[in-house]
Coordinates of C-alpha atoms and ligand atoms in Angstrom, one line a residue:
X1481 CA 93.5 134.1 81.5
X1482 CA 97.1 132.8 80.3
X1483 CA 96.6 131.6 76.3
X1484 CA 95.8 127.2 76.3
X1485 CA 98.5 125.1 75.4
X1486 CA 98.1 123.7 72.0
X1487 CA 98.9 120.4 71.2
X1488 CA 99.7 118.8 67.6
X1489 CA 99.1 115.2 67.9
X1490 CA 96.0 113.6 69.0
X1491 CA 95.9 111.9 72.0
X1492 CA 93.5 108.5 71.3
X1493 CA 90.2 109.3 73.8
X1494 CA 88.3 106.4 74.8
X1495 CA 85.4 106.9 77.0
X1496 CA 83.8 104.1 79.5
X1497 CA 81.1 103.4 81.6
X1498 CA 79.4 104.3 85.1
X1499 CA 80.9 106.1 87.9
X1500 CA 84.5 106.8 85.8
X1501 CA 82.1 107.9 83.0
X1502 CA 81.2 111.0 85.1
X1503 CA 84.8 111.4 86.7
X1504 CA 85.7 111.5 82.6
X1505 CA 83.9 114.0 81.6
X1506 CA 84.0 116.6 84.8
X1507 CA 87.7 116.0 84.6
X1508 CA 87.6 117.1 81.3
X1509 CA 86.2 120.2 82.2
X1510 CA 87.1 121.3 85.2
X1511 CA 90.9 120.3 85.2
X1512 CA 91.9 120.0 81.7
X1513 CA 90.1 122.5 78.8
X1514 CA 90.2 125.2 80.6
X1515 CA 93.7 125.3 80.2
X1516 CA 95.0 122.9 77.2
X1517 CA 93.1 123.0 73.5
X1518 CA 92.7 119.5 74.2
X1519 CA 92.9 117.7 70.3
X1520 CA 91.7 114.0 71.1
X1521 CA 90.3 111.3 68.8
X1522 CA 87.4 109.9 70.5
X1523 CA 86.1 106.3 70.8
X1524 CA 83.1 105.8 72.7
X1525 CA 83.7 102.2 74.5
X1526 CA 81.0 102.7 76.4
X1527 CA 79.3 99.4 77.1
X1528 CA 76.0 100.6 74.7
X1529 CA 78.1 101.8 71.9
X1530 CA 80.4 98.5 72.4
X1531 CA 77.1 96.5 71.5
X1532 CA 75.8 98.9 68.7
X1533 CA 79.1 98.9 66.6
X1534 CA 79.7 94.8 67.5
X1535 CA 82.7 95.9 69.5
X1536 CA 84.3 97.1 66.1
X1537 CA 84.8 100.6 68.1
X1538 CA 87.4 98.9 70.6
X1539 CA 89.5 97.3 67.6
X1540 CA 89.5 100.7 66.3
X1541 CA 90.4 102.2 69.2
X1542 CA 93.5 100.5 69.8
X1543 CA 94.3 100.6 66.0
X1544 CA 94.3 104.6 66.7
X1545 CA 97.1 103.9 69.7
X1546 CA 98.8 102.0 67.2
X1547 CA 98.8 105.1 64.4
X1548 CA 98.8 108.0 67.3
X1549 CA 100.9 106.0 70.1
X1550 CA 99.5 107.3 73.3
X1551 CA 96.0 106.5 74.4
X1552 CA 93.8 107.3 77.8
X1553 CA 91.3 104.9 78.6
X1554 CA 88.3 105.1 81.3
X1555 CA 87.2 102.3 83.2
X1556 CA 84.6 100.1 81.1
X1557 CA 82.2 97.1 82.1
X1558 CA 83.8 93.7 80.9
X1559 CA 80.1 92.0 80.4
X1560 CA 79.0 89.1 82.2
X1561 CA 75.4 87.5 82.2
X1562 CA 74.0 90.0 84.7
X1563 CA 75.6 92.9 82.2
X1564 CA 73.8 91.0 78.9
X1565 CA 70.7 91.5 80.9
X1566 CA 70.8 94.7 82.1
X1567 CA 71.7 96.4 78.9
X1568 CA 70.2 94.2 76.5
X1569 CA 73.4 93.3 74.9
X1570 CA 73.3 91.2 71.2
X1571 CA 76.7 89.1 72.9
X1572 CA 78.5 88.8 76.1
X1573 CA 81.6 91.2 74.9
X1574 CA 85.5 90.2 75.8
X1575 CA 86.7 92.5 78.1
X1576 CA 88.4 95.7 76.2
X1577 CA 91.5 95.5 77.8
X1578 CA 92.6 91.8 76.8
X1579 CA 90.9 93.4 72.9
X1580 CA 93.5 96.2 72.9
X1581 CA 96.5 94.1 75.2
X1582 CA 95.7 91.2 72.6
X1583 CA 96.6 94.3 69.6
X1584 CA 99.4 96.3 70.8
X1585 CA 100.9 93.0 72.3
X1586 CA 102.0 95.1 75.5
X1587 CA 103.1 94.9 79.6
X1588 CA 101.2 96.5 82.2
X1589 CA 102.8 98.5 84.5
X1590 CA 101.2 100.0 87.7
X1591 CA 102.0 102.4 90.3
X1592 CA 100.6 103.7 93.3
X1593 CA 100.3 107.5 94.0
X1594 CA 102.2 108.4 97.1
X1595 CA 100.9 110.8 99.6
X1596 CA 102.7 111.4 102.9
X1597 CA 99.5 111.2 104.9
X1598 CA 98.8 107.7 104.1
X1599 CA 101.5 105.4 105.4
X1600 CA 101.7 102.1 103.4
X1601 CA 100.8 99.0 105.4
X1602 CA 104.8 98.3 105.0
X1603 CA 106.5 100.3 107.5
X1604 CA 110.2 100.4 105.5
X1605 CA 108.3 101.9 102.1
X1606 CA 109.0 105.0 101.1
X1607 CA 109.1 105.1 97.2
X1608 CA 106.3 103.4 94.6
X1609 CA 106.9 100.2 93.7
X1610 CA 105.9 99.6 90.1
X1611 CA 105.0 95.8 89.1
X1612 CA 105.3 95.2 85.3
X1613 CA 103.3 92.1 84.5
X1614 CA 103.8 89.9 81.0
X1615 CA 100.6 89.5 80.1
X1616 CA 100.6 86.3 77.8
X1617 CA 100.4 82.7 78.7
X1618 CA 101.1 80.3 81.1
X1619 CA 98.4 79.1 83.5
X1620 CA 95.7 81.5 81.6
X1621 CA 96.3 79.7 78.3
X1622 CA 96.8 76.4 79.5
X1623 CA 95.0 73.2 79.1
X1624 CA 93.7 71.2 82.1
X1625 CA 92.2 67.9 82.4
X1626 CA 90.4 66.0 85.5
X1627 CA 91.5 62.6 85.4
X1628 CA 88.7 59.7 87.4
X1629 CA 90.6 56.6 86.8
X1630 CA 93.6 55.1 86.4
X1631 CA 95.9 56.2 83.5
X1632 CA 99.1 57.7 81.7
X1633 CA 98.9 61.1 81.9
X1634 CA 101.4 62.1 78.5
X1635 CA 102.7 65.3 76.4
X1636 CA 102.7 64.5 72.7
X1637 CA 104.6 66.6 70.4
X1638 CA 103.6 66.1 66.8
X1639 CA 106.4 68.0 64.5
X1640 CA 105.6 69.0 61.3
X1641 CA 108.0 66.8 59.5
X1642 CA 105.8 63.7 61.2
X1643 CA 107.7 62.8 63.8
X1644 CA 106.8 62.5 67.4
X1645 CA 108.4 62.9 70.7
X1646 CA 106.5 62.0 73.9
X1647 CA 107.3 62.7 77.9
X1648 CA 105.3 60.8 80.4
X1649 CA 103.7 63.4 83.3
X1650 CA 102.6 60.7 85.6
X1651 CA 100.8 57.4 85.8
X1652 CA 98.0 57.6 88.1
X1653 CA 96.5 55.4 89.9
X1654 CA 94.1 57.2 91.7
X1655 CA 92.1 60.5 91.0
X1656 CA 93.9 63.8 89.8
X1657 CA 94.4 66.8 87.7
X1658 CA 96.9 67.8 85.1
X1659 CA 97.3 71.0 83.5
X1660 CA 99.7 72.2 80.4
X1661 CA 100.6 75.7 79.7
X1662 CA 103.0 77.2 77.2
X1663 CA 104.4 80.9 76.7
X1664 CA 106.2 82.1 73.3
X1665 CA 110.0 83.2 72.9
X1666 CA 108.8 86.2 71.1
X1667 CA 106.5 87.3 73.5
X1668 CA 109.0 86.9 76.9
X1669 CA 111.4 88.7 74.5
X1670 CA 108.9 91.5 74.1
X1671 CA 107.8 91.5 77.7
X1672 CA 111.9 91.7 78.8
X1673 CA 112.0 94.9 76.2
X1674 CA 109.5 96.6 77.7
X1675 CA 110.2 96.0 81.2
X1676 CA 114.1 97.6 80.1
X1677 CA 112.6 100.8 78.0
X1678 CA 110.8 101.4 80.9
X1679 CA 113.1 101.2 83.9
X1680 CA 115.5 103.8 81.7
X1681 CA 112.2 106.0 81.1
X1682 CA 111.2 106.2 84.7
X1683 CA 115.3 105.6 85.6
X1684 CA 114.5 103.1 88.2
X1685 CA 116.4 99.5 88.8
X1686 CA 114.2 96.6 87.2
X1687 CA 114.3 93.5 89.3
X1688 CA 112.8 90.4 87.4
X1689 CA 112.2 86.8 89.6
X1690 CA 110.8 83.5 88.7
X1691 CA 111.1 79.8 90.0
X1692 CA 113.9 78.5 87.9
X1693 CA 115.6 76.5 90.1
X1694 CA 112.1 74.2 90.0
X1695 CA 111.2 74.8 86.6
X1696 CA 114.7 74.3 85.0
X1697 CA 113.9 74.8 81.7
X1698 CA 110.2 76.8 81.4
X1699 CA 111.1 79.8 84.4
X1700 CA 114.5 79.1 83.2
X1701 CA 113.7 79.7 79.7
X1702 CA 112.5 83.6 80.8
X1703 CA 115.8 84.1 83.2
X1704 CA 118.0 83.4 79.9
X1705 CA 116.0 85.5 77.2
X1706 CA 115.7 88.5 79.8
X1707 CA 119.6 88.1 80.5
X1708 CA 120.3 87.7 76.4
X1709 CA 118.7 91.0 75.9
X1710 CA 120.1 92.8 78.9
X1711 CA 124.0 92.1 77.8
X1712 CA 123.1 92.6 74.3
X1713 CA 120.8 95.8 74.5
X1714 CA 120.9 97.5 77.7
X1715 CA 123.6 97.2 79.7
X1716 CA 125.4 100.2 78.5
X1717 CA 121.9 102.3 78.6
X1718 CA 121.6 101.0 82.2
X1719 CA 124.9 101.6 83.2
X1720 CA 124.8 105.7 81.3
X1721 CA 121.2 105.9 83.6
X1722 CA 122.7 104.5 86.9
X1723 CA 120.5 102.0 87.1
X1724 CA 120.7 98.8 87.7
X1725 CA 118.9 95.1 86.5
X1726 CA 119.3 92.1 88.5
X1727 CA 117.5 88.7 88.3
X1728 CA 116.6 86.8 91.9
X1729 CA 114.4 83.5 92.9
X1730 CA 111.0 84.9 93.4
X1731 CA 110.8 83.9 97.0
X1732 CA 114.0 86.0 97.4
X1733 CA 112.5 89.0 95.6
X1734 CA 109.3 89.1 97.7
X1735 CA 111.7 88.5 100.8
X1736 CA 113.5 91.7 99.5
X1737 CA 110.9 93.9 98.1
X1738 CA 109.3 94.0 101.6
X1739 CA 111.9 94.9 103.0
X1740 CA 113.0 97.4 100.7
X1741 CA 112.2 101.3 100.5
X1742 CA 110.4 100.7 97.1
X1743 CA 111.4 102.7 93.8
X1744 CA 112.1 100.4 91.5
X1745 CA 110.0 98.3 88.7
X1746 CA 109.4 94.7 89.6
X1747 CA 109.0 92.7 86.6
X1748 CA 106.7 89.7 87.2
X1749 CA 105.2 86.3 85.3
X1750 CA 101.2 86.3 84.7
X1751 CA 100.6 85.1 87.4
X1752 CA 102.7 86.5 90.1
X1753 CA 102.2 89.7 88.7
X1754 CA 98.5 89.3 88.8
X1755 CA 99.0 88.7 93.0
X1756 CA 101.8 90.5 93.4
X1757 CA 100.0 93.8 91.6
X1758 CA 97.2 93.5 94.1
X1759 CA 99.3 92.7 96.9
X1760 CA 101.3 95.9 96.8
X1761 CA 98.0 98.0 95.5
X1762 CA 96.6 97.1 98.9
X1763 CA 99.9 97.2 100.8
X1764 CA 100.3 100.9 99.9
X1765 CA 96.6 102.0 100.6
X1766 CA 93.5 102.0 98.0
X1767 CA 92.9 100.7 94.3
X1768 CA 91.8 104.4 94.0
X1769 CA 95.4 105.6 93.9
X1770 CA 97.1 103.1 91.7
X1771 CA 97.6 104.1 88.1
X1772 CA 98.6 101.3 85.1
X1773 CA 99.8 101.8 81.7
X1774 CA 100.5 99.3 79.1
X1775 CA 103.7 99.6 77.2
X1776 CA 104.2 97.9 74.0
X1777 CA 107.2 96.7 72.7
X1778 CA 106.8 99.2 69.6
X1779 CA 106.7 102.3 72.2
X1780 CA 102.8 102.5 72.0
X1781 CA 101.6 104.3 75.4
X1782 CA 97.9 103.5 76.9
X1783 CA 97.3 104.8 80.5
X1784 CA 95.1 104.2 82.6
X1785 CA 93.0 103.5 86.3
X1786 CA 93.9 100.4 87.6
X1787 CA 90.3 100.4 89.4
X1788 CA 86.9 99.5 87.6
X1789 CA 83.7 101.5 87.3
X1790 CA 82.6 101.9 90.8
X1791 CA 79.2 100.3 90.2
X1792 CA 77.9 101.0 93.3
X1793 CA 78.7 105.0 93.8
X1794 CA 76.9 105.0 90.2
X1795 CA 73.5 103.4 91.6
X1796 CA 74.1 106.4 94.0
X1797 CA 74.7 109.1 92.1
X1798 CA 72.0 108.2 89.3
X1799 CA 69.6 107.8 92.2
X1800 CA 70.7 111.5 92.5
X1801 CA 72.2 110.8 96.1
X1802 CA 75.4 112.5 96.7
X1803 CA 78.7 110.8 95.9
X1804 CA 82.5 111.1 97.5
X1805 CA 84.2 109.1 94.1
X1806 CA 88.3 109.1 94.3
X1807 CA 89.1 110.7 90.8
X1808 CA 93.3 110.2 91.6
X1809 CA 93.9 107.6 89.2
X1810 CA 91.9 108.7 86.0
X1811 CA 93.4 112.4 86.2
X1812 CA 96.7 110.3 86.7
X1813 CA 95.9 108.5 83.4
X1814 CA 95.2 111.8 81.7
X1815 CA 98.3 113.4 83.2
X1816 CA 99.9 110.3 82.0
X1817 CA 99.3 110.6 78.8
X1818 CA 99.2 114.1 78.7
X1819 CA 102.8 113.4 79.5
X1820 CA 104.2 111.2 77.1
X1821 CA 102.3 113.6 74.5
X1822 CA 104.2 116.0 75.6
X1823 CA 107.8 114.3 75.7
X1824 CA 107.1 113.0 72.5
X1825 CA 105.9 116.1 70.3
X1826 CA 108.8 118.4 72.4
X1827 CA 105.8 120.0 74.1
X1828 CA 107.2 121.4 76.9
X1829 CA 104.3 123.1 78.2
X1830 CA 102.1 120.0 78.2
X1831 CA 104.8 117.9 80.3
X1832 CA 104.8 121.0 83.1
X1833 CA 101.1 120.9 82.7
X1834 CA 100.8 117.5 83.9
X1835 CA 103.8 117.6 86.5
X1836 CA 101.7 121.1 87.9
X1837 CA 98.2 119.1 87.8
X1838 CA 99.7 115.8 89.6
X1839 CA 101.2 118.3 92.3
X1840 CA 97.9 120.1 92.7
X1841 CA 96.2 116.8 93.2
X1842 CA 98.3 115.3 96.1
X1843 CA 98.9 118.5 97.7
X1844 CA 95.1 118.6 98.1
X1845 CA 95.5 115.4 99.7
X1846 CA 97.9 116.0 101.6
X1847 CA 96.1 119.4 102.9
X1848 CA 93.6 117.3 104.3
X1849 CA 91.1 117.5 101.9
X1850 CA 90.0 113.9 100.3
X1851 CA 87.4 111.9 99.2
X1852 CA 85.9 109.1 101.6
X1853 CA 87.7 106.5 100.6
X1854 CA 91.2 108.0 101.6
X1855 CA 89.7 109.4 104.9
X1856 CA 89.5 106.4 106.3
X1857 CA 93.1 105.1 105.6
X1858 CA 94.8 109.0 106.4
X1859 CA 96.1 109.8 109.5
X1860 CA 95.8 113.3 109.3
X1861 CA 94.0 114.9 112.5
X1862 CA 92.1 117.8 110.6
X1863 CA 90.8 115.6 107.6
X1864 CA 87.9 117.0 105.2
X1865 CA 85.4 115.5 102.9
X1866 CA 84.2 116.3 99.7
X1867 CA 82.1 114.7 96.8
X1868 CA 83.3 113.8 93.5
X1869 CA 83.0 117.4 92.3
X1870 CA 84.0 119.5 94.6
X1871 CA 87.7 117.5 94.9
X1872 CA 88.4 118.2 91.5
X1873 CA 87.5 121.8 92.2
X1874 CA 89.5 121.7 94.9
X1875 CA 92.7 120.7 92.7
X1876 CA 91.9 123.2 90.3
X1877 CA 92.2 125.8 93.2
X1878 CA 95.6 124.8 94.2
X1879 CA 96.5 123.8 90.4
X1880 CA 95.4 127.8 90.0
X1881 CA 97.6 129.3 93.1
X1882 CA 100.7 127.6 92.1
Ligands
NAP3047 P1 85.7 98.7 91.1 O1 84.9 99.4 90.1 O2 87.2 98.9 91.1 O3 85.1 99.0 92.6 C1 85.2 98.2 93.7 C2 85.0 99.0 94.9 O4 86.3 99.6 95.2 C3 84.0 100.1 94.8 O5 82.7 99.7 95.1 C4 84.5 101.1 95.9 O6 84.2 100.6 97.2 C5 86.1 100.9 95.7 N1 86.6 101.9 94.7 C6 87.2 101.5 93.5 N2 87.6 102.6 92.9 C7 87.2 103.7 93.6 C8 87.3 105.1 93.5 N3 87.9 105.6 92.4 N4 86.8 105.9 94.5 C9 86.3 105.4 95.6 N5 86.2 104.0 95.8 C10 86.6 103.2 94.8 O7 85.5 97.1 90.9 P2 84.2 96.2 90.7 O8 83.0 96.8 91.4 O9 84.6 94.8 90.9 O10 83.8 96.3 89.1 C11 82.9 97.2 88.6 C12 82.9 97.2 87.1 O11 84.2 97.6 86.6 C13 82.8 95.8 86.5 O12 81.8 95.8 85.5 C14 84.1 95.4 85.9 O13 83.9 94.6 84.7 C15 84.7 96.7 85.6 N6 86.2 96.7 85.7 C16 86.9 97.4 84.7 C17 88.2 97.6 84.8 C18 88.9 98.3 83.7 O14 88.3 98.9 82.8 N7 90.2 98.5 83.7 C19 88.9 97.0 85.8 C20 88.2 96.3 86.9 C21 86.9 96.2 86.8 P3 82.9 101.1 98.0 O15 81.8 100.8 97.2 O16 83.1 100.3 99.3 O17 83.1 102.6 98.2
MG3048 MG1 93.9 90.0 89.9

C-alpha cells in the first residue's frame, strides 16, 4: 500500500443530517482515508448539535473558513415547524447556509457533473454551464405592502442631514400591491469580483445579463459597477487567460445560452439565478449531479451538494430497508475542496488525488454502473444498480486500477 498523502492545512469539516449524513461518513472511509491522512477541523452542524450549542457551532464553523479558507459542508435540515417537532428543538434555527453566506459575504457557483451517458434535455449542450448567483438583496430583502383602498403609494428618503426627497410610485384607485427592494454598491461589487476570480480560476468566459433597458438605473446600476471592475481589474487577466466577459439583456442571454454548447460561468441577479440554477440543474439531468461552492470576495472556498438531505431514502434506510442514494455531488464537494487545498498549500498529490477520484467516479457511471436515480435518465442499454455503498465501492475499484 502506496504511503497517504499528507496534508498541512486543515480543511474546515462540517457534518449534517440524514441521508448525506451516512454518504459523509462512508465516503470518508471508503474513498478518502485510506489513501489521504485526512487533517480536518470538525463542526458537527448536525441539526441536534445545532440546538445543543444554540447554533453557536455554525458561526464557528464559518469563522474556521474564514481562518482556514476552504470548507466542505454536508447537506443539513433548515428547520421548519414539522423539524421543531420532530427533534424537539429550543428555536426554529435559520438555515446554515444563509448563517455562513451572511459571514463570508460570498457567490454561489454551481455545476453539473457531466457524463456522456446522460444526454442533457438541451440537445446543442455539450460542456457544464456554471450559474454564479449574487446572493444579497433585491426582491428577498424587500418590503411589500397590500394596498385596499384608494391612495398614494410614495418612496420617502429621509437623509441624514434632514432633508427629504420623495418619488410618487402610483396613485391608486383601486386595489393593489407595491413592493421596494434595494441591493448595496459594495455588495454588486463583491459579487462582480467573484464572478471574475472565478472565470480566470476555472478559465471559462463569464457572461453576466440583467434588465437594464427597463430598470434604467437599478439593473443598470449592476451593468456599470460589473463593467468599472472589468476595465479596471480584469481585462488584461482575461485577455493573458483567453477568456472573454461580455454583458447582454437577460432575455438575450437565455436566448443564447440555450443555444450554446455550455462552458462558460453565467453570472446571474437573486433572482434569476435562483430559476435559472434550477432550470439548468434540471435541463442537464438530476440535482444529484450538480455541485455548488460559495466563493467569497476574500478567496474563502466552501463546497458543496447542491441537493438537500434526501429525507425520504433516510426513513428507508433507518427502517433498515435498502437504499440506492447518488453520492456524486458530496464526493464532488470533498474533491472540491480537496482541490483547492491542494492548489493552495502546493500539494500536488492532493490536486491529482481529487482529479483521479472525480475520474473514478464518472467512469463508473459511465460503465454502466449507477445508483437509481441516474438509471432512469441514462440511456445506456446494459445499465446496473447498486445501493449507496456498494457505488462508492465501486469507485474505489476503478479509483484502485487506474
Ligand atoms: P432533497 O434532499 O434534495 O431531496 C429531494 C428528492 O430529490 C429526494 O427525495 C430524491 O428523490 C431526490 N434526490 C436528491 N438528492 C438525491 C441523491 N443524492 N440521490 C438520489 N436522489 C436524490 O430535498 P428535500 O427533500 O426538499 O429536502 C430535504 C431536507 O434537506 C430539508 O430538511 C431541507 O431543509 C434540506 N435542504 C438542505 C440543503 C443544503 O443543506 N444545502 C439544500 C436543500 C434542502 P426520490 O425520493 O424520488 O428518490
Ligand atoms: Mg430555488
Amino acid at each position: 500500500m502506496a504511503e497517504k498523502i499528507k496534508m498541512n492545512i486543515p480543511l474546515v469539516e462540517m457534518d449534517g443530517d440524514e441521508m448525506t449524513r451516512i454518504l459523509w461518513k462512508l465516503i470518508k472511509e471508503i474513498l478518502l482515508q485510506p489513501y489521504i491522512d485526512l487533517k480536518t477541523e470538525y463542526y458537527d452542524l448536525g441539526l441536534k448539535n445545532r440546538d445543543e450549542t444554540e447554533d453557536r457551532v455554525t458561526v464557528d464553523a464559518a469563522n474556521a473558513i474564514k481562518k482556514y479558507k476552504v470548507g466542505v459542508k454536508c447537506a443539513t435540515i433548515t428547520p421548519n415547524a414539522q423539524r421543531v417537532e420532530e427533534y424537539n428543538l429550543k428555536s426554529m434555527w435559520k438555515s446554515p447556509n444563509g448563517t455562513i453566506r451572511a459571514i463570508l459575504d460570498g457567490t454561489v457557483f454551481r455545476t453539473p457533473i457531466i457524463v456522456n451517458c446522460i444526454k442533457p434535455l438541451v440537445k446543442t449542450w455539450k460542456k457544464p454551464i456554471t450559474v454564479a448567483r449574487h446572493a444579497y438583496g433585491d426582491v428577498y430583502k424587500d418590503v411589500e405592502y397590500r394596498i385596499q383602498k384608494p391612495a398614494k403609494a410614495e418612496l420617502v428618503f429621509t437623509f441624514e442631514d434632514g432633508s427629504e426627497a420623495r418619488q410618487t410610485i402610483h396613485e391608486f384607485e383601486t386595489p393593489g400591491v407595491v413592493a421596494a427592494m434595494h441591493n448595496l454598491d459594495d455588495s454588486i461589487k463583491s459579487f462582480a469580483r467573484a464572478c471574475f476570480n472565478y472565470a480566470l480560476d476555472l478559465k471559462q468566459d463569464l457572461w453576466f445579463a440583467t434588465k437594464d433597458t427597463i430598470s434604467k438605473t437599478y439593473d443598470h446600476r449592476f451593468k456599470d459597477i460589473f463593467q468599472e471592475i472589468y476595465d479596471s481589474e480584469y481585462r488584461e487577466k482575461f485577455q493573458d487567460a483567453g477568456i472573454e466577459y461580455f454583458y447582454t439583456l437577460i432575455d438575450d442571454a437565455v436566448a443564447r445560452v440555450v443555444r450554446s454548447e455550455g462552458g462558460m460561468i453565467w453570472a446571474c441577479k437573486n433572482y434569476d439565478g435562483d430559476v435559472m440554477s434550477d432550470m439548468v440543474a434540471t435541463a442537464f439531468g438530476s440535482l444529484a449531479m450538480m455541485t455548488s461552492v460559495l466563493v467569497s470576495p476574500d478567496g474563502c472556498y466552501e463546497y458543496e451538494a447542491a441537493h438537500g438531505t434526501v429525507t425520504r431514502h433516510y426513513y428507508r434506510y433507518i427502517k433498515g430497508e435498502e437504499t440506492s442514494t447518488n453520492s456524486m455531488a458530496t464526493l464532488f464537494a470533498w474533491t472540491g475542496a480537496l482541490r483547492k487545498r491542494g492548489e493552495l498549500d502546493g500539494i500536488k498529490g492532493l490536486t491529482e488525488f481529487a482529479d483521479k477520484m472525480e475520474k473514478a467516479a464518472i467512469q463508473t457511471i459511465e460503465e454502466g454502473t449507477m445508483t437509481k436515480d441516474l438509471a432512469l435518465l441514462c440511456d445506456l442499454p446494459d445499465k446496473k444498480v447498486v445501493n449507496t455503498e456498494q457505488f462508492l465501492m465501486e469507485i474505489k475499484k476503478r479509483f484502485e486500477d487506474q
